[in-house]
Amino acid sequence: MKDFTFSFPTRAIFGRGAEGKVGEQCAPYGPNVMLLYGSERIRRSGLLDKLTADLEAHGMTVTPFGGIQENPLLSKAEEGCRLAREKHITLLLAVGGGSVIDSTKAVSLGAKYDGSLWDLYTGAVKAQKALPIGVVLTAAATASEANCVSVLRHDQLHQKLALTEPLTYPKFALMDPELTYTMPPAQTAACSVDIFSHAFERYFHKGQEGTLRSQMCAAVMRTVIQELPRALAKPDDYDARAQLMWTATVAHSNILGFEGDFACHALSHVLTGQFGLSHGTALGILMVAWCKFMLTVEPKAIARFAALVWQAEPGQSEIHAAQNGISSFQQFLCASGLPVTLREAGFGDASVEVLADIALPGRTGALGGNFRPLGYHDVVNLLQLALG
């Protein structure tokens, strides 16, 4: 086990009615709240009015900022930065899931920086200040409510970059599983696969192997396997939704441990940027393809994964166990209504070479590496498997 320093600075308030504490949680941060959200779902459900009323009852002025979309855009974040400065905002309140929270993190940094917001994401400039952030979580997936990572997509470059910035840790997260009841089935499935991926890519890390870490990662993956079908079959199953919501936070807030082999995540940013696929959908396709690729070079590891996570029957050869695990993975995605290949997703004519060139500009460097680095030709072969 490696040495580490761990901090979980976000205050998580979990359970039915948690959003009713929004006024008391926001009040200490000043009088001007900017409420950021995505679709009109929160307005139609009455949540927007409920939150606004509670904030105003606690003496705060509320500035709404909606229309944040999946795979959040730089232009929208820059619009939010301008509004935050104009209204002298003292706290940003993200009401939504990962995309809304990520955009809120971008606004928190950009509102306190005079230059181009994109400079912060490319690493050209290091952020010095940020507006404080609170969260009302309505979708369980990215754990953005409890980590300091955000992802932003450049409108013109179609480039997606992730930024890890401790200044953007949310101060609090109000987590009511009932707020996820109205998520469409496809979004519920894709978000749950995103949860799975955060444990999957931590599990495959040769420098961090250990009993506790492996078992905890496997527990997260098995929880998704068990609870997603329940949530899809009965969207208002509180326990299933609660299990998924907290599992999402556990999966990507470093409770499972640090680092991972995030080759699939890196490639998913390419697919979401080029095709507009949801992050979870892209990850499902890529994780299956990654397992198929690794089966040829790391069969023992894939067989262990199949046994621990997919309950592959004992007594099989490594290859058969691994193949059966991959088949179970594919069947799980299909049963959840998700595509297993790019062809199934409608992108069968994609050029794997073009995608690989985007992933590794100049055809140099590698993706991942904590399990096994993928050079350019490896990425082409993996994408060919993902194409189907």
Coordinates of C-alpha atoms in Angstrom, one line a residue:
M1 CA 0.0 0.0 0.0
K2 CA 1.3 3.4 -0.9
D3 CA 1.6 6.3 1.5
F4 CA -1.1 8.9 1.1
T5 CA -2.9 11.9 2.5
F6 CA -6.7 11.7 2.5
S7 CA -9.3 14.5 3.1
F8 CA -13.0 14.5 2.5
P9 CA -13.8 18.2 3.0
T10 CA -17.4 18.2 1.6
R11 CA -20.2 17.9 4.2
A12 CA -22.6 15.2 2.9
I13 CA -26.1 15.5 4.1
F14 CA -27.9 12.3 2.9
G15 CA -31.5 11.2 3.0
R16 CA -35.1 12.1 2.4
G17 CA -35.7 15.8 2.4
A18 CA -32.0 16.8 2.5
E19 CA -32.7 19.6 0.0
G20 CA -34.9 21.2 2.7
K21 CA -31.7 22.3 4.4
V22 CA -30.5 24.4 1.5
G23 CA -31.2 27.8 3.1
E24 CA -29.3 27.0 6.4
Q25 CA -26.4 25.5 4.5
C26 CA -26.0 28.4 2.0
A27 CA -26.6 31.3 4.5
P28 CA -23.0 31.4 5.9
Y29 CA -21.5 32.1 2.5
G30 CA -23.2 35.5 1.8
P31 CA -26.4 37.0 0.4
N32 CA -26.1 36.4 -3.4
V33 CA -26.7 32.9 -4.6
M34 CA -26.4 31.8 -8.2
L35 CA -28.5 28.7 -8.8
L36 CA -27.1 26.6 -11.7
Y37 CA -29.1 23.8 -13.3
G38 CA -29.5 21.9 -16.5
S39 CA -32.9 21.0 -18.0
E40 CA -36.3 22.3 -17.1
R41 CA -36.9 19.1 -15.2
I42 CA -36.2 20.8 -11.9
R43 CA -38.6 23.6 -12.7
R44 CA -41.4 21.2 -13.8
S45 CA -40.9 19.1 -10.6
G46 CA -41.2 22.2 -8.4
L47 CA -37.7 21.7 -7.0
L48 CA -36.5 25.1 -8.4
D49 CA -39.3 27.0 -6.7
K50 CA -38.8 25.1 -3.5
L51 CA -35.1 25.8 -3.3
T52 CA -35.6 29.5 -4.3
A53 CA -38.3 30.0 -1.6
D54 CA -36.1 28.5 1.1
L55 CA -33.1 30.6 0.1
E56 CA -35.1 33.8 0.0
A57 CA -36.6 32.9 3.4
H58 CA -33.0 32.9 4.7
G59 CA -32.4 36.4 3.3
M60 CA -30.7 35.6 0.1
T61 CA -31.1 36.9 -3.4
V62 CA -31.2 34.1 -6.0
T63 CA -30.0 34.4 -9.6
P64 CA -31.0 31.4 -11.7
F65 CA -28.7 30.1 -14.5
G66 CA -30.1 27.2 -16.5
G67 CA -29.5 25.3 -19.7
I68 CA -26.3 23.5 -18.8
Q69 CA -26.1 20.5 -21.0
E70 CA -24.4 17.1 -20.8
N71 CA -20.7 17.2 -21.7
P72 CA -20.6 20.9 -20.5
L73 CA -19.4 23.5 -22.8
L74 CA -16.8 26.2 -22.3
S75 CA -19.0 28.9 -23.8
K76 CA -21.8 28.2 -21.3
A77 CA -19.3 28.3 -18.4
E78 CA -17.9 31.6 -19.6
E79 CA -21.5 33.0 -19.8
G80 CA -21.9 31.9 -16.1
C81 CA -18.6 33.6 -15.2
R82 CA -19.8 36.9 -16.6
L83 CA -23.2 36.6 -14.8
A84 CA -21.5 35.7 -11.5
R85 CA -19.3 38.8 -11.7
E86 CA -22.2 41.1 -12.7
K87 CA -24.4 39.9 -9.9
H88 CA -21.6 39.9 -7.3
I89 CA -22.4 36.3 -6.5
T90 CA -21.1 35.0 -3.1
L91 CA -22.0 31.3 -3.5
L92 CA -22.7 29.0 -6.4
L93 CA -25.4 26.4 -5.9
A94 CA -25.3 23.5 -8.4
V95 CA -28.6 21.7 -8.7
G96 CA -28.1 18.6 -10.9
G97 CA -25.6 15.9 -11.6
G98 CA -22.0 15.8 -12.8
S99 CA -22.4 18.1 -15.8
V100 CA -24.0 20.9 -13.8
I101 CA -21.6 20.5 -10.9
D102 CA -18.6 20.5 -13.3
S103 CA -19.8 23.6 -15.0
T104 CA -20.3 25.2 -11.6
K105 CA -16.7 24.4 -10.7
A106 CA -15.6 26.0 -13.9
V107 CA -17.7 29.1 -13.1
S108 CA -16.3 29.2 -9.6
L109 CA -12.7 29.5 -11.0
G110 CA -13.5 31.7 -14.0
A111 CA -15.4 34.2 -11.9
K112 CA -12.3 34.9 -10.0
Y113 CA -9.9 34.9 -12.9
D114 CA -9.5 37.8 -15.5
G115 CA -8.1 35.7 -18.3
S116 CA -9.4 32.9 -20.5
L117 CA -11.2 30.1 -18.5
W118 CA -9.7 27.5 -20.9
D119 CA -6.2 28.5 -19.7
L120 CA -7.0 27.0 -16.4
Y121 CA -8.0 23.7 -18.0
T122 CA -5.0 23.5 -20.2
G123 CA -2.7 24.1 -17.3
A124 CA -1.3 27.3 -18.7
V125 CA -2.4 29.1 -15.5
K126 CA -2.9 27.9 -12.0
A127 CA -6.1 29.1 -10.2
Q128 CA -5.6 31.2 -7.1
K129 CA -9.2 31.9 -6.1
A130 CA -12.6 30.3 -6.4
L131 CA -16.2 31.1 -5.4
P132 CA -17.6 28.6 -2.8
I133 CA -19.8 25.9 -4.1
G134 CA -22.8 24.0 -2.7
V135 CA -24.7 21.1 -4.3
V136 CA -28.2 19.7 -4.4
L137 CA -27.6 16.4 -6.2
T138 CA -30.3 15.1 -8.6
A139 CA -28.3 12.5 -10.5
A140 CA -25.8 9.9 -9.2
A141 CA -22.8 9.3 -11.3
T142 CA -19.6 11.3 -11.2
A143 CA -19.1 12.0 -7.4
S144 CA -18.5 15.6 -8.6
E145 CA -20.4 16.5 -5.4
A146 CA -17.5 15.3 -3.3
N147 CA -14.4 15.7 -5.4
C148 CA -12.4 18.5 -6.9
V149 CA -12.4 17.2 -10.5
S150 CA -14.3 18.9 -13.4
V151 CA -14.4 18.3 -17.1
L152 CA -15.1 21.0 -19.7
R153 CA -15.5 20.8 -23.5
H154 CA -14.2 23.4 -25.9
D155 CA -17.0 24.3 -28.4
Q156 CA -14.7 24.9 -31.4
L157 CA -11.9 22.4 -30.7
H158 CA -14.2 19.6 -29.7
Q159 CA -11.6 18.9 -27.0
K160 CA -12.5 17.7 -23.5
L161 CA -10.2 18.4 -20.6
A162 CA -10.3 17.4 -17.0
L163 CA -9.0 19.7 -14.2
T164 CA -8.2 18.6 -10.6
E165 CA -8.4 21.7 -8.5
P166 CA -8.8 21.5 -4.7
L167 CA -10.3 25.0 -4.6
T168 CA -13.4 23.5 -6.2
Y169 CA -14.3 21.0 -3.5
P170 CA -18.0 21.7 -2.8
K171 CA -18.6 22.9 0.8
F172 CA -21.7 20.8 1.2
A173 CA -23.8 18.3 -0.8
L174 CA -27.5 17.7 -0.1
M175 CA -28.2 14.2 -1.3
D176 CA -31.8 13.1 -1.4
P177 CA -32.3 9.8 -3.5
E178 CA -35.9 10.8 -4.2
L179 CA -34.6 13.6 -6.5
T180 CA -33.3 10.9 -8.9
Y181 CA -36.7 9.2 -9.4
T182 CA -37.5 11.3 -12.5
M183 CA -34.2 10.5 -14.3
P184 CA -35.0 8.9 -17.7
P185 CA -34.0 5.2 -17.9
A186 CA -31.2 5.8 -20.4
Q187 CA -29.7 8.4 -18.2
T188 CA -30.0 6.2 -15.1
A189 CA -28.2 3.4 -16.9
A190 CA -25.5 5.6 -18.3
C191 CA -24.9 7.2 -15.0
S192 CA -24.6 3.9 -13.3
V193 CA -22.1 2.6 -15.8
D194 CA -20.1 5.8 -15.0
I195 CA -20.2 4.8 -11.3
F196 CA -19.0 1.3 -12.3
S197 CA -16.1 2.7 -14.3
H198 CA -14.6 4.7 -11.4
A199 CA -14.2 1.4 -9.5
F200 CA -13.2 -0.6 -12.6
E201 CA -10.3 1.7 -13.4
R202 CA -9.1 1.8 -9.8
Y203 CA -9.3 -1.9 -9.6
F204 CA -6.9 -2.4 -12.5
H205 CA -3.8 -0.7 -11.0
K206 CA -0.7 -2.9 -10.5
G207 CA 0.9 -0.4 -8.1
Q208 CA -2.1 -0.3 -5.8
E209 CA -3.2 -3.9 -5.6
G210 CA -4.3 -5.1 -2.2
T211 CA -7.0 -7.1 -0.5
L212 CA -9.0 -4.1 0.9
R213 CA -8.8 -2.0 -2.3
S214 CA -9.7 -4.9 -4.6
Q215 CA -12.6 -6.0 -2.5
M216 CA -13.9 -2.4 -2.1
C217 CA -13.7 -1.8 -5.8
A218 CA -15.4 -5.1 -6.5
A219 CA -18.2 -4.2 -4.0
V220 CA -18.9 -0.9 -5.8
M221 CA -19.1 -2.7 -9.2
R222 CA -21.3 -5.5 -7.8
T223 CA -23.6 -2.9 -6.2
V224 CA -24.2 -1.3 -9.5
I225 CA -24.8 -4.7 -11.1
Q226 CA -27.4 -5.5 -8.5
E227 CA -29.1 -2.2 -8.0
L228 CA -29.3 -0.7 -11.5
P229 CA -31.9 -3.4 -12.6
R230 CA -34.0 -2.6 -9.6
A231 CA -33.9 1.2 -10.3
L232 CA -34.8 0.6 -14.0
A233 CA -37.7 -1.8 -13.1
K234 CA -39.1 0.5 -10.4
P235 CA -37.8 4.1 -10.7
D236 CA -39.1 5.1 -7.3
D237 CA -37.4 2.3 -5.4
Y238 CA -35.9 4.4 -2.7
D239 CA -33.4 1.8 -1.5
A240 CA -32.0 1.1 -5.0
R241 CA -31.7 4.8 -5.7
A242 CA -30.0 5.4 -2.3
Q243 CA -27.6 2.6 -2.9
L244 CA -26.6 4.0 -6.3
M245 CA -26.3 7.5 -5.0
W246 CA -23.9 6.8 -2.2
T247 CA -22.0 4.2 -4.3
A248 CA -21.3 7.0 -6.8
T249 CA -19.8 9.2 -4.1
V250 CA -17.7 6.3 -2.7
A251 CA -16.5 5.4 -6.2
H252 CA -14.8 8.6 -7.2
S253 CA -14.0 10.6 -4.0
N254 CA -10.9 8.6 -3.3
I255 CA -12.6 6.6 -0.6
L256 CA -11.6 3.6 -2.7
G257 CA -8.0 4.9 -3.0
F258 CA -6.0 7.0 -5.3
E259 CA -5.0 6.6 -8.9
G260 CA -6.2 4.2 -11.5
D261 CA -5.6 3.1 -15.1
F262 CA -7.8 5.7 -16.7
A263 CA -7.3 4.8 -20.4
C264 CA -11.0 4.2 -20.9
H265 CA -11.8 7.6 -19.4
A266 CA -9.3 9.3 -21.7
L267 CA -10.8 7.6 -24.7
S268 CA -14.4 8.3 -23.6
H269 CA -13.6 12.1 -23.7
V270 CA -12.7 11.5 -27.4
L271 CA -16.0 9.7 -28.1
T272 CA -18.2 12.2 -26.2
G273 CA -16.4 15.1 -27.9
Q274 CA -16.7 13.7 -31.4
F275 CA -20.0 11.9 -31.3
G276 CA -21.9 13.5 -28.4
L277 CA -22.3 10.1 -26.7
S278 CA -23.1 10.3 -23.0
H279 CA -20.0 9.7 -20.9
G280 CA -21.4 6.5 -19.3
T281 CA -22.5 5.1 -22.7
A282 CA -19.0 5.6 -24.1
L283 CA -17.4 4.1 -21.0
G284 CA -19.5 1.0 -21.3
I285 CA -18.4 0.4 -24.9
L286 CA -14.8 1.1 -24.0
M287 CA -14.5 -1.0 -20.8
V288 CA -15.8 -4.1 -22.7
A289 CA -13.3 -3.5 -25.5
W290 CA -10.5 -2.9 -23.0
C291 CA -11.2 -6.2 -21.3
K292 CA -11.2 -8.0 -24.7
F293 CA -7.9 -6.3 -25.6
M294 CA -6.3 -7.1 -22.2
L295 CA -7.5 -10.7 -22.5
T296 CA -4.8 -11.4 -25.0
V297 CA -2.0 -9.9 -22.9
E298 CA -3.2 -10.1 -19.3
P299 CA -5.5 -13.2 -19.2
K300 CA -4.9 -13.9 -15.5
A301 CA -6.0 -10.4 -14.4
I302 CA -9.1 -10.5 -16.6
A303 CA -10.0 -13.9 -15.2
R304 CA -9.6 -12.6 -11.6
F305 CA -11.9 -9.7 -12.5
A306 CA -14.4 -12.1 -14.0
A307 CA -14.4 -14.3 -10.8
L308 CA -14.6 -11.4 -8.3
V309 CA -17.1 -9.1 -10.1
W310 CA -19.0 -11.3 -12.5
Q311 CA -19.0 -14.4 -10.3
A312 CA -17.4 -16.6 -13.0
E313 CA -17.8 -20.2 -12.0
P314 CA -14.7 -21.9 -10.5
G315 CA -13.0 -24.7 -12.2
Q316 CA -12.8 -23.0 -15.6
S317 CA -9.6 -22.2 -17.5
E318 CA -8.4 -18.6 -17.2
I319 CA -9.4 -17.9 -20.8
H320 CA -12.9 -19.4 -20.4
A321 CA -13.4 -17.6 -17.1
A322 CA -12.3 -14.3 -18.6
Q323 CA -14.5 -14.8 -21.7
N324 CA -17.5 -15.6 -19.6
G325 CA -16.9 -12.5 -17.5
I326 CA -16.7 -10.3 -20.6
S327 CA -19.9 -11.9 -21.9
S328 CA -21.7 -11.2 -18.6
F329 CA -20.5 -7.6 -18.8
Q330 CA -22.0 -7.3 -22.3
Q331 CA -25.2 -8.9 -21.3
F332 CA -25.5 -6.4 -18.4
L333 CA -25.1 -3.4 -20.7
C334 CA -27.6 -4.8 -23.2
A335 CA -30.2 -5.5 -20.4
S336 CA -29.7 -2.0 -19.2
G337 CA -30.6 -0.6 -22.7
L338 CA -27.0 0.5 -23.6
P339 CA -25.0 -0.3 -26.7
V340 CA -22.0 -2.6 -26.4
T341 CA -20.2 -1.3 -29.6
L342 CA -19.9 1.9 -31.5
R343 CA -21.7 0.3 -34.4
E344 CA -24.7 -0.4 -32.1
A345 CA -24.6 3.2 -31.0
G346 CA -24.9 4.4 -34.6
F347 CA -21.2 5.1 -35.3
G348 CA -20.2 2.1 -37.3
D349 CA -18.5 4.2 -40.0
A350 CA -16.1 5.9 -37.5
S351 CA -12.4 5.9 -38.4
V352 CA -10.4 4.3 -35.5
E353 CA -7.2 5.9 -36.8
V354 CA -8.7 9.4 -36.7
L355 CA -10.0 8.8 -33.1
A356 CA -6.6 7.4 -32.1
D357 CA -4.9 10.5 -33.5
I358 CA -7.2 12.7 -31.4
A359 CA -6.4 10.6 -28.3
L360 CA -2.6 10.6 -28.9
P361 CA -1.7 13.7 -31.0
G362 CA 1.4 13.0 -33.0
R363 CA 1.0 9.3 -32.3
T364 CA 3.3 9.6 -29.4
G365 CA 2.9 8.9 -25.7
A366 CA 0.4 6.5 -24.1
L367 CA -2.9 6.2 -22.4
G368 CA -3.3 4.6 -19.0
G369 CA -0.2 3.0 -17.7
N370 CA -0.9 2.0 -14.1
F371 CA -2.0 -1.3 -15.4
R372 CA -0.6 -1.4 -18.9
P373 CA 0.2 1.6 -21.1
L374 CA -1.5 1.8 -24.5
G375 CA 0.5 3.2 -27.3
Y376 CA -0.9 4.5 -30.6
H377 CA -1.3 1.0 -32.2
D378 CA -2.8 -0.4 -29.0
V379 CA -5.4 2.4 -29.0
V380 CA -6.2 1.6 -32.7
N381 CA -6.7 -2.1 -31.9
L382 CA -8.8 -1.3 -28.8
L383 CA -11.0 1.1 -30.8
Q384 CA -11.4 -1.6 -33.5
L385 CA -12.8 -3.9 -30.8
A386 CA -15.0 -1.0 -29.6
L387 CA -16.3 -0.5 -33.2
G388 CA -17.7 -4.0 -33.3

